[in-house]
JSON list of C-alpha atoms and ligand atoms in Angstrom, two decimals:
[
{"chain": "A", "resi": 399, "resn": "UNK", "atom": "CA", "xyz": [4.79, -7.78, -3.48]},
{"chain": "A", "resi": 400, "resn": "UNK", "atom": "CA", "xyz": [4.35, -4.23, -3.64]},
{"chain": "A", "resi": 401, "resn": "UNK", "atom": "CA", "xyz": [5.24, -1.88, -1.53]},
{"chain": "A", "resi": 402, "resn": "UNK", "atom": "CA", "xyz": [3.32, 1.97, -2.19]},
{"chain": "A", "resi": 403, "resn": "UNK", "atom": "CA", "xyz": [5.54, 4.63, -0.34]},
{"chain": "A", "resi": 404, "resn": "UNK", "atom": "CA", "xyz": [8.43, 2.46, -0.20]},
{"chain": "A", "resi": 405, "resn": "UNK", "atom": "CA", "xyz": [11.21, 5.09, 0.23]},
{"chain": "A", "resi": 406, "resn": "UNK", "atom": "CA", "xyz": [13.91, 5.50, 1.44]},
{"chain": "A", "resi": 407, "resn": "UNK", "atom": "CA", "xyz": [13.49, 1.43, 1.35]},
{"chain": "A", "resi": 408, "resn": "UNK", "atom": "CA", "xyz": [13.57, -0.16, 4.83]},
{"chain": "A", "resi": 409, "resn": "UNK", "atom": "CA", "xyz": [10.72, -2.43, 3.96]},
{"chain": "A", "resi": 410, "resn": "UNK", "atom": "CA", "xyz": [11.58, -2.78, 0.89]},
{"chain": "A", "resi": 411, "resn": "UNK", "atom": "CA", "xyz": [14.92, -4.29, 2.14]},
{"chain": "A", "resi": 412, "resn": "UNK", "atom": "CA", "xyz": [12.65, -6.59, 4.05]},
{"chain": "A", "resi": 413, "resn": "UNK", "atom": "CA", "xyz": [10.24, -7.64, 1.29]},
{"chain": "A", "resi": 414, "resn": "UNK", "atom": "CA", "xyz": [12.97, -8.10, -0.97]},
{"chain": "A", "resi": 415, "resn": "UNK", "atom": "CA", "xyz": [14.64, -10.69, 1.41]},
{"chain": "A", "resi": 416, "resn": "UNK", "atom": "CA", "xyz": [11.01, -12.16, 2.21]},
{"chain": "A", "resi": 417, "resn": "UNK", "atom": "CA", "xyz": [10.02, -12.57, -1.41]},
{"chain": "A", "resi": 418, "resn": "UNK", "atom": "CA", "xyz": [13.57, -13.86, -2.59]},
{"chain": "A", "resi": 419, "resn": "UNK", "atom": "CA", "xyz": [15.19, -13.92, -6.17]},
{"chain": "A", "resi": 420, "resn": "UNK", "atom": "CA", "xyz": [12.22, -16.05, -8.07]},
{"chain": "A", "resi": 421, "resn": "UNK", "atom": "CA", "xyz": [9.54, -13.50, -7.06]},
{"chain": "A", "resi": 422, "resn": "UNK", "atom": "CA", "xyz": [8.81, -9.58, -7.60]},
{"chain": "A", "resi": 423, "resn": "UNK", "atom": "CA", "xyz": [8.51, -6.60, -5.51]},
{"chain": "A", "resi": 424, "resn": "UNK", "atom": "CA", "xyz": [7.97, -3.52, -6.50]},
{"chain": "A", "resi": 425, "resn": "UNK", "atom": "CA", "xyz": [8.18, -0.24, -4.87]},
{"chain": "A", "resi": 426, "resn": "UNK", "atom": "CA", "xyz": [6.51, 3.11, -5.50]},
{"chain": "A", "resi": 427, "resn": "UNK", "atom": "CA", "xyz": [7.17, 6.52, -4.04]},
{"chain": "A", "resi": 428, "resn": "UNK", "atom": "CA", "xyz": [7.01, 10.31, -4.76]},
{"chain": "A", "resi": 429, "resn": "UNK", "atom": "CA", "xyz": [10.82, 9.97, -3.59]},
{"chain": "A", "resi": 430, "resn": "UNK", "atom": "CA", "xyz": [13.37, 7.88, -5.39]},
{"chain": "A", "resi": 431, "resn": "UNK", "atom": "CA", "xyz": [15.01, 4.87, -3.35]},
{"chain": "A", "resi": 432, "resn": "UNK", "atom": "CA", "xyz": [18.85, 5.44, -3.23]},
{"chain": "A", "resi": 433, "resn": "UNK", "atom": "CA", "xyz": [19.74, 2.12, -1.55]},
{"chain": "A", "resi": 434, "resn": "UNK", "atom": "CA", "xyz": [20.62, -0.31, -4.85]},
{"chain": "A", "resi": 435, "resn": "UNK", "atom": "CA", "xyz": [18.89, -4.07, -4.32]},
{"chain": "A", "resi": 436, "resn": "UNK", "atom": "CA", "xyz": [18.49, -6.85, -6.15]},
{"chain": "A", "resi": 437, "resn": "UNK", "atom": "CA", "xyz": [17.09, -7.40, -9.46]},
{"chain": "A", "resi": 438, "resn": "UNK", "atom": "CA", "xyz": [14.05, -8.69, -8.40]},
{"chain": "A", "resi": 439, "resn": "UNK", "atom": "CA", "xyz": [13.40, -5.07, -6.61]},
{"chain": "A", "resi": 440, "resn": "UNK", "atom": "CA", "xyz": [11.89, -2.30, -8.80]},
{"chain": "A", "resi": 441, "resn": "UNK", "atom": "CA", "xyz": [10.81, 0.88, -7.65]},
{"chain": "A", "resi": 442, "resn": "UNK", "atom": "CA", "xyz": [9.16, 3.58, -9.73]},
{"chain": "A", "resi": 443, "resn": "UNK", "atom": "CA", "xyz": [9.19, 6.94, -8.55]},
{"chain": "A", "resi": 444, "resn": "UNK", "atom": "CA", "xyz": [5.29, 7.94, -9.00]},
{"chain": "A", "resi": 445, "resn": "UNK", "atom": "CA", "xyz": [2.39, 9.72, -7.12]},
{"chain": "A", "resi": 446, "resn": "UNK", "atom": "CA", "xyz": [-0.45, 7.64, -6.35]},
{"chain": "A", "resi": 447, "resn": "UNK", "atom": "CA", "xyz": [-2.94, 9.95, -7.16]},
{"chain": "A", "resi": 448, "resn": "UNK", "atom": "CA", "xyz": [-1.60, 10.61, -10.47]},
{"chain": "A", "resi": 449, "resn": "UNK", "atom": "CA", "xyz": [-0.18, 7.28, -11.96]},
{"chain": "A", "resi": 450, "resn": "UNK", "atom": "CA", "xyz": [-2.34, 4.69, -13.98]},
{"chain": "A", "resi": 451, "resn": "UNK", "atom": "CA", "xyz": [-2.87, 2.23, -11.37]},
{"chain": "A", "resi": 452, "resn": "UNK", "atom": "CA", "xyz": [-1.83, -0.60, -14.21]},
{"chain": "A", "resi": 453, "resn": "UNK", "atom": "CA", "xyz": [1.59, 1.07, -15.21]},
{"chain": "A", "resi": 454, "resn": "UNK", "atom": "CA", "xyz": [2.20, 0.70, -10.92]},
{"chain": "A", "resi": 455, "resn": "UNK", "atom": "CA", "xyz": [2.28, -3.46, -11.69]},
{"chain": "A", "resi": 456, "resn": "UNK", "atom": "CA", "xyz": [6.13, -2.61, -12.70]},
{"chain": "A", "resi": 457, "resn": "UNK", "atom": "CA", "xyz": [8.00, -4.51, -15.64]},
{"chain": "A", "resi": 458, "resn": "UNK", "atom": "CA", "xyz": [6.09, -8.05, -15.13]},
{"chain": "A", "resi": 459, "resn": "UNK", "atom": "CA", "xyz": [2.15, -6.18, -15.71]},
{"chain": "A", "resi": 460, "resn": "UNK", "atom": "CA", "xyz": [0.96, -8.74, -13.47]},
{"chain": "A", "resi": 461, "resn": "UNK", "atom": "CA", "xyz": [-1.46, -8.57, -10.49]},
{"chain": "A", "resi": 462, "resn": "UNK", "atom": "CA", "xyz": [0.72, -9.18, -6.85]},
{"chain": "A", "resi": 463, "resn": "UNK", "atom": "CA", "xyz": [0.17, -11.62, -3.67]},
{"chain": "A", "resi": 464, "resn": "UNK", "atom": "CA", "xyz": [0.93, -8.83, -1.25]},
{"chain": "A", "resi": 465, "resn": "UNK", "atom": "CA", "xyz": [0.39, -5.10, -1.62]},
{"chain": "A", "resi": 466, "resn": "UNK", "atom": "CA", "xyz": [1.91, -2.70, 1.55]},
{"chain": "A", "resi": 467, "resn": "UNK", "atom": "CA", "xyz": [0.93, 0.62, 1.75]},
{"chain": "A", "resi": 468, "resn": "UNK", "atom": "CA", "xyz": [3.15, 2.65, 4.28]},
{"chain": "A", "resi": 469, "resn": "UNK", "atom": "CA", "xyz": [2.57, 6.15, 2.43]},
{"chain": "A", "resi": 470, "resn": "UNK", "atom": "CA", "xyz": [1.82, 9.05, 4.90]},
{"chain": "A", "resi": 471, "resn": "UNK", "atom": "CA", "xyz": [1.76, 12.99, 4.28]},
{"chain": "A", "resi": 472, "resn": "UNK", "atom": "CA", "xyz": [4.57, 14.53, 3.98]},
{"chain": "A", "resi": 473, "resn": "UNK", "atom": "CA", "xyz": [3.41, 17.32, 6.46]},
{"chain": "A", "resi": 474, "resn": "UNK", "atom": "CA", "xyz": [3.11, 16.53, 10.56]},
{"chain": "A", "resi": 475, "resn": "UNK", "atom": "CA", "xyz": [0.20, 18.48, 12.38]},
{"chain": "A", "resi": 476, "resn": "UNK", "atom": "CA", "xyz": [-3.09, 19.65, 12.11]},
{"chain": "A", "resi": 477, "resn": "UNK", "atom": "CA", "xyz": [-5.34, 17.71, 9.09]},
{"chain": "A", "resi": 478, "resn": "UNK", "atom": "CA", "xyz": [-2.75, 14.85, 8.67]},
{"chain": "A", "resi": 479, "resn": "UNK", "atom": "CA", "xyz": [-5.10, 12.52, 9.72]},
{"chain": "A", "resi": 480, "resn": "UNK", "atom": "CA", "xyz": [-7.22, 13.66, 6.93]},
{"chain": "A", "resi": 481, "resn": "UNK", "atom": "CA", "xyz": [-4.24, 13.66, 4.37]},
{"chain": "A", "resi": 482, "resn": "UNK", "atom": "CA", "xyz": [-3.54, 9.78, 5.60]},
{"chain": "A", "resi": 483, "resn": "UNK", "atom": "CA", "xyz": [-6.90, 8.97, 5.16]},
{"chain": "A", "resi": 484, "resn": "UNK", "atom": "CA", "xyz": [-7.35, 10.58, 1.52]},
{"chain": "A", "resi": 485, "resn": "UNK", "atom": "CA", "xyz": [-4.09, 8.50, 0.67]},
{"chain": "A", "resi": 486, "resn": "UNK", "atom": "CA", "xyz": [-5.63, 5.46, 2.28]},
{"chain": "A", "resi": 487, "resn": "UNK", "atom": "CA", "xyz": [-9.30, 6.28, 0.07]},
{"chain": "A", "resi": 488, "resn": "UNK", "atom": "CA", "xyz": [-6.84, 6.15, -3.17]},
{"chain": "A", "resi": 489, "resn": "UNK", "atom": "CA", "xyz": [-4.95, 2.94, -2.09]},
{"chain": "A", "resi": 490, "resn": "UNK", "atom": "CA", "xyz": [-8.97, 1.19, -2.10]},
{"chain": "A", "resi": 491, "resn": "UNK", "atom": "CA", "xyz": [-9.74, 2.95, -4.77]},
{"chain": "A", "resi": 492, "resn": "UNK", "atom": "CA", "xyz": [-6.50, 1.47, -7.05]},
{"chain": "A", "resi": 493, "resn": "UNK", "atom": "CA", "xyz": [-6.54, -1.61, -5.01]},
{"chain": "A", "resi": 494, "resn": "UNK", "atom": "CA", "xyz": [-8.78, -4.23, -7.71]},
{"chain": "A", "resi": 495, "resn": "UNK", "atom": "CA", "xyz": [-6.20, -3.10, -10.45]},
{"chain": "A", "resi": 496, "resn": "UNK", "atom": "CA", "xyz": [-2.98, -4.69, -7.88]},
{"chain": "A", "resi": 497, "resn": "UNK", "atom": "CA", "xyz": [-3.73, -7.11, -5.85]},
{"chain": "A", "resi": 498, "resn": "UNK", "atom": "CA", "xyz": [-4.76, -10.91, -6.80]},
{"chain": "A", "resi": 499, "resn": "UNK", "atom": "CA", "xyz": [-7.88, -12.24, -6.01]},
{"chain": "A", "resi": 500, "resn": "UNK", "atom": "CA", "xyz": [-7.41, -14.01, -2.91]},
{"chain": "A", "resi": 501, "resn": "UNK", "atom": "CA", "xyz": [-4.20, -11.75, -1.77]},
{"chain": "A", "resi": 502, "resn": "UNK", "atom": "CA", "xyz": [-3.37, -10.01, 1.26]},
{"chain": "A", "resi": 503, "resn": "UNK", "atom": "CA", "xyz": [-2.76, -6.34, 2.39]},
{"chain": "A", "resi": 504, "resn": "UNK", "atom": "CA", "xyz": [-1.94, -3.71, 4.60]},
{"chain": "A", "resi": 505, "resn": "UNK", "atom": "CA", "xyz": [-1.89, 0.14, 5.08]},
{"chain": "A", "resi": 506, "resn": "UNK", "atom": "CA", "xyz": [-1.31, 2.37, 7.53]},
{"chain": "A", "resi": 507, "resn": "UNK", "atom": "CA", "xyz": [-3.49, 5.06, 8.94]},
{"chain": "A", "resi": 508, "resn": "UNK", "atom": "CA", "xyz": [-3.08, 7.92, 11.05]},
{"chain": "A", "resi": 509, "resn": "UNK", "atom": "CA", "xyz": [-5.83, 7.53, 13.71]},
{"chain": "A", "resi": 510, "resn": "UNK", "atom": "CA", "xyz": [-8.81, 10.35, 13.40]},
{"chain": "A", "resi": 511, "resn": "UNK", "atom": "CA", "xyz": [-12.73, 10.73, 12.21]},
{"chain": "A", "resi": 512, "resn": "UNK", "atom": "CA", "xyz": [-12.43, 8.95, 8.87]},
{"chain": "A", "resi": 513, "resn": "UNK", "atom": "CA", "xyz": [-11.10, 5.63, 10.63]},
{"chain": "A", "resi": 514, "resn": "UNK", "atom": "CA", "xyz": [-14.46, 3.93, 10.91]},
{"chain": "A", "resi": 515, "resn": "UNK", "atom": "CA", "xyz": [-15.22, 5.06, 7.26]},
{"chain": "A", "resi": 516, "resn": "UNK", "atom": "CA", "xyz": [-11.93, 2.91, 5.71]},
{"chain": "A", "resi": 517, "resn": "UNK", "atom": "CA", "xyz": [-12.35, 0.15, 8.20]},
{"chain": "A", "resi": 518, "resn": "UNK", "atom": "CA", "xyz": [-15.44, -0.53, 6.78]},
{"chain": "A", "resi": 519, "resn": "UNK", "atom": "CA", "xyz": [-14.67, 0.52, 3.11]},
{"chain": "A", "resi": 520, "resn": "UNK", "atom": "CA", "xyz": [-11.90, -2.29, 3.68]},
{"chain": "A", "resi": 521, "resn": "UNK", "atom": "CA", "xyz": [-13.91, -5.11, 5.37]},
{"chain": "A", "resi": 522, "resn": "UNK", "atom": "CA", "xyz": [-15.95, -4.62, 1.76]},
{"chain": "A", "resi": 523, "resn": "UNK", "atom": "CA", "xyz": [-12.69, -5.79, -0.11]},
{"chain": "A", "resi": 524, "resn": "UNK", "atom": "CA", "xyz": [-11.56, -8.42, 2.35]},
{"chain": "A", "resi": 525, "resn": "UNK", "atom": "CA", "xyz": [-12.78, -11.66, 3.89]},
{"chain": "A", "resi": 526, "resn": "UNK", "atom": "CA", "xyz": [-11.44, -10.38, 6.92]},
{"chain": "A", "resi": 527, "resn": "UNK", "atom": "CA", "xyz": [-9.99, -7.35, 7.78]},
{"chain": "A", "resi": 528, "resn": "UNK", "atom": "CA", "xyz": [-8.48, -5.76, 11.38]},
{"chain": "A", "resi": 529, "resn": "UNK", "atom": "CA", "xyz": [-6.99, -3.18, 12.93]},
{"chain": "A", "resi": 530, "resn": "UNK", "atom": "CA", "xyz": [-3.63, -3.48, 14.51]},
{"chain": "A", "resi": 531, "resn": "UNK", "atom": "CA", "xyz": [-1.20, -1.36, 16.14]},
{"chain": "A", "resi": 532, "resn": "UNK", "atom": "CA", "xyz": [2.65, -3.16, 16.16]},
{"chain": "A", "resi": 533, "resn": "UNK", "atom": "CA", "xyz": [4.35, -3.15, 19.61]},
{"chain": "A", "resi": 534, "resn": "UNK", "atom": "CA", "xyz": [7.24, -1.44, 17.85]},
{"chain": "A", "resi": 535, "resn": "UNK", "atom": "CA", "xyz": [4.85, 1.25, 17.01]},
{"chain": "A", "resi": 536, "resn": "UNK", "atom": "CA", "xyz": [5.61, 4.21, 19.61]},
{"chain": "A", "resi": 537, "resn": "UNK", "atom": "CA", "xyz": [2.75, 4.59, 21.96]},
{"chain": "A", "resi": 538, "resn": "UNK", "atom": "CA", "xyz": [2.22, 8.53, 21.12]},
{"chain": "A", "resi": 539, "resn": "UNK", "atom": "CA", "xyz": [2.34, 7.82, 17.94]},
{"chain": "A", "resi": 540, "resn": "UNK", "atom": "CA", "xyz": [-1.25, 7.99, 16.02]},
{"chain": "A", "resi": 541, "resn": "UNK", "atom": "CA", "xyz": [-0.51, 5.25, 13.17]},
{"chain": "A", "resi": 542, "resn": "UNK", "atom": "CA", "xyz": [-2.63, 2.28, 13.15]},
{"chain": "A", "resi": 543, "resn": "UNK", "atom": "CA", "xyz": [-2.09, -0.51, 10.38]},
{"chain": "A", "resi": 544, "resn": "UNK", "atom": "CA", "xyz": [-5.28, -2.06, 8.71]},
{"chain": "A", "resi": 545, "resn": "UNK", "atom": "CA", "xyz": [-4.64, -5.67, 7.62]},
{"chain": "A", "resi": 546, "resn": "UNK", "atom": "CA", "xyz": [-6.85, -7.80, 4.97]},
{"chain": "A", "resi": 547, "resn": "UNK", "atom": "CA", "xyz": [-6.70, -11.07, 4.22]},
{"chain": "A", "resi": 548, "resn": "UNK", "atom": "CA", "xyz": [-8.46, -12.61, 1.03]},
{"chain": "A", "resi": 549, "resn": "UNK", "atom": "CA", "xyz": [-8.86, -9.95, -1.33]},
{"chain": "A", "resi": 550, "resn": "UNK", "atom": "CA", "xyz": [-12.20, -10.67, -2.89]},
{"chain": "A", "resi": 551, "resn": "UNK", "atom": "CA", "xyz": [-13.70, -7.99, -4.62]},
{"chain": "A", "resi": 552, "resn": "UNK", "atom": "CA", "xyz": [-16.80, -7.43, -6.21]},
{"chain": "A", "resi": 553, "resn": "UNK", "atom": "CA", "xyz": [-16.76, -8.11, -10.43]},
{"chain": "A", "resi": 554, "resn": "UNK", "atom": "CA", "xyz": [-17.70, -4.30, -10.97]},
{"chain": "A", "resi": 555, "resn": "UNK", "atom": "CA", "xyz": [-15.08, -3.30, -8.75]},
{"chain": "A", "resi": 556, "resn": "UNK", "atom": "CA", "xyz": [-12.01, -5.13, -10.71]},
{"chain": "A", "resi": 557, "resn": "UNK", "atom": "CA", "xyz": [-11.79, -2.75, -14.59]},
{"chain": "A", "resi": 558, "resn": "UNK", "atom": "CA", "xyz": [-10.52, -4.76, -17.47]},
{"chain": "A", "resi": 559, "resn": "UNK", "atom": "CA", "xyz": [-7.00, -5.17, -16.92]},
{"chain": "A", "resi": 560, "resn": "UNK", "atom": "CA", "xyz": [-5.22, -5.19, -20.88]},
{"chain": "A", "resi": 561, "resn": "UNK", "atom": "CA", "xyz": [-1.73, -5.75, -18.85]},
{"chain": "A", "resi": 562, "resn": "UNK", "atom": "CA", "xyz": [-3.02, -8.96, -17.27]},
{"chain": "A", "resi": 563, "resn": "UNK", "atom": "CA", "xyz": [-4.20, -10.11, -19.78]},
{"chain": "B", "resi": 1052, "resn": "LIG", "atom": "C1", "xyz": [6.74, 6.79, 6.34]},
{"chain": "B", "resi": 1052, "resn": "LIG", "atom": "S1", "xyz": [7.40, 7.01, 4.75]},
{"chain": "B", "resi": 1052, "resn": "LIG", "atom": "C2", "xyz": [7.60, 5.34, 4.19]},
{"chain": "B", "resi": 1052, "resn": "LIG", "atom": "C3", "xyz": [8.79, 4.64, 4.79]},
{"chain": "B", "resi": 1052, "resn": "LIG", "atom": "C4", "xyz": [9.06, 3.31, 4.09]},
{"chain": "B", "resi": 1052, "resn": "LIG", "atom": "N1", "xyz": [8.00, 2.34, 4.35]},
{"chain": "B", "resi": 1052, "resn": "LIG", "atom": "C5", "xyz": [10.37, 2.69, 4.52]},
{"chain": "B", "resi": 1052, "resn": "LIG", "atom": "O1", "xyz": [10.35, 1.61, 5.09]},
{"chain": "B", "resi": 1052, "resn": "LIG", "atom": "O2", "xyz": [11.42, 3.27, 4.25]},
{"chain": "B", "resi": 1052, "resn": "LIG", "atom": "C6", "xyz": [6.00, 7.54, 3.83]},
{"chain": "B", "resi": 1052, "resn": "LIG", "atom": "C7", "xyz": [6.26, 7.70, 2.33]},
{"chain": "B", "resi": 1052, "resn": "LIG", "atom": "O3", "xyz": [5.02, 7.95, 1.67]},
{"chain": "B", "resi": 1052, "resn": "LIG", "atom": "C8", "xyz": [5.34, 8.66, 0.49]},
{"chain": "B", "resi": 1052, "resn": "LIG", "atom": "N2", "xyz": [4.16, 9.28, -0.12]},
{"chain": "B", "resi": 1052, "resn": "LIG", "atom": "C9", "xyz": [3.38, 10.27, 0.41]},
{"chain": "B", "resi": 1052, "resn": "LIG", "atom": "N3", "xyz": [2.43, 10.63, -0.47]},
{"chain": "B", "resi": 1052, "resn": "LIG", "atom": "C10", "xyz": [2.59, 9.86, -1.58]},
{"chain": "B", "resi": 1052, "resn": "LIG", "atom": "C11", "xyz": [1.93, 9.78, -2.84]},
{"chain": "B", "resi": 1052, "resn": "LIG", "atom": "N4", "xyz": [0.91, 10.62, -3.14]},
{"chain": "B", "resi": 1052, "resn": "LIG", "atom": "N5", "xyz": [2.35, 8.88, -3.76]},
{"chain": "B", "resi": 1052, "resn": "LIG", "atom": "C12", "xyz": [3.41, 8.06, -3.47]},
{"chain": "B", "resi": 1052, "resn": "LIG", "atom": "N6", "xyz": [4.10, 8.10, -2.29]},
{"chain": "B", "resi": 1052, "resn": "LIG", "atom": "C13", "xyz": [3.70, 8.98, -1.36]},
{"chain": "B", "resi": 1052, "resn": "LIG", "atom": "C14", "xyz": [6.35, 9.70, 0.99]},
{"chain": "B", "resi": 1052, "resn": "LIG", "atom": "O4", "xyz": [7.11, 10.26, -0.07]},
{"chain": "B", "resi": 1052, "resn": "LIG", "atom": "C15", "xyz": [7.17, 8.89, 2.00]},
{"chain": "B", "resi": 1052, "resn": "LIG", "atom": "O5", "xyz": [8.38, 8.43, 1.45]}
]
């Protein structure tokens, strides 16, 4: 599994306990996770935007079940929305080089005009794809999570993977 904005770890404590001992997770952040975990936990401290998608596989190089995507700016008022959804653009974007044909996913979004746009740029990925806001999700707040299941993307979207290989 792996878990993109992962610090300072709280699902990453859950994933880890989820996936157990005999599988992987792996956790990225701009922010290092202090918490120690398991060795089956790895996180890499790494910006989205600038990282090779392929180095964000973690020690194994292999394609994961599960990707999470709980990154969100590190600023709160006006544009965030826009900032979430750039984040959430990348996460797409990066997605064919992660996630396993066939594997599941979910991000979260701050709600605003470029909603639509990755609902449907997801539901292109996915064999089905919906919105979903958690009841422990604050009422005021504006985050909405988008969750796929059955990653199937196009051939032209997945790049030659050397790692996988
Ligand atoms: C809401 S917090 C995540 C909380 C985490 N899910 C947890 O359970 O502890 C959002 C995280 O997204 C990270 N983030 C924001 N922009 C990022 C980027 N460009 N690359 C990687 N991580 C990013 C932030 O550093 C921040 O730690």
């Amino acid at each position: 599994m792996l878990d993109l904005g992962c610090a300072p770890g709280a699902w990453l404590q859950v994933a880890a306990e989820i996936v157990g001992p005999r599988g992987v997770v792996v956790g990225v952040d701009l922010q290092p996770v202090l918490h120690s975990f398991p060795d089956h936990v790895h996180h890499l401290v790494a910006d989205i935007y600038e990282a090779d998608p392929l180095a964000l596989r973690g020690p194994s190089g292999r394609l994961f079940d599960v990707v999470l995507s709980d990154m969100a700016p590190n600023t709160i008022g006006h544009g965030d929305d826009l900032l979430s959804a750039r984040l959430c653009a990348r996460v797409l974007e990066v997605l064919p080089d992660l996630l396993a044909p066939g594997g599941n996913f979910t991000m979260k979004v701050l709600e605003g005009g470029e909603q639509p746009r990755l609902l449907r740029d997801t539901r292109a990925l996915f064999a089905t794809v919906k919105a979903y806001k958690p009841p422990a999700s604050r009422d005021v707040s504006r985050e909405i999570y988008i969750v796929g299941h059955g990653f199937a993307p196009t051939p032209a979207q997945v790049r030659s993977a050397p790692l996988d290989s």
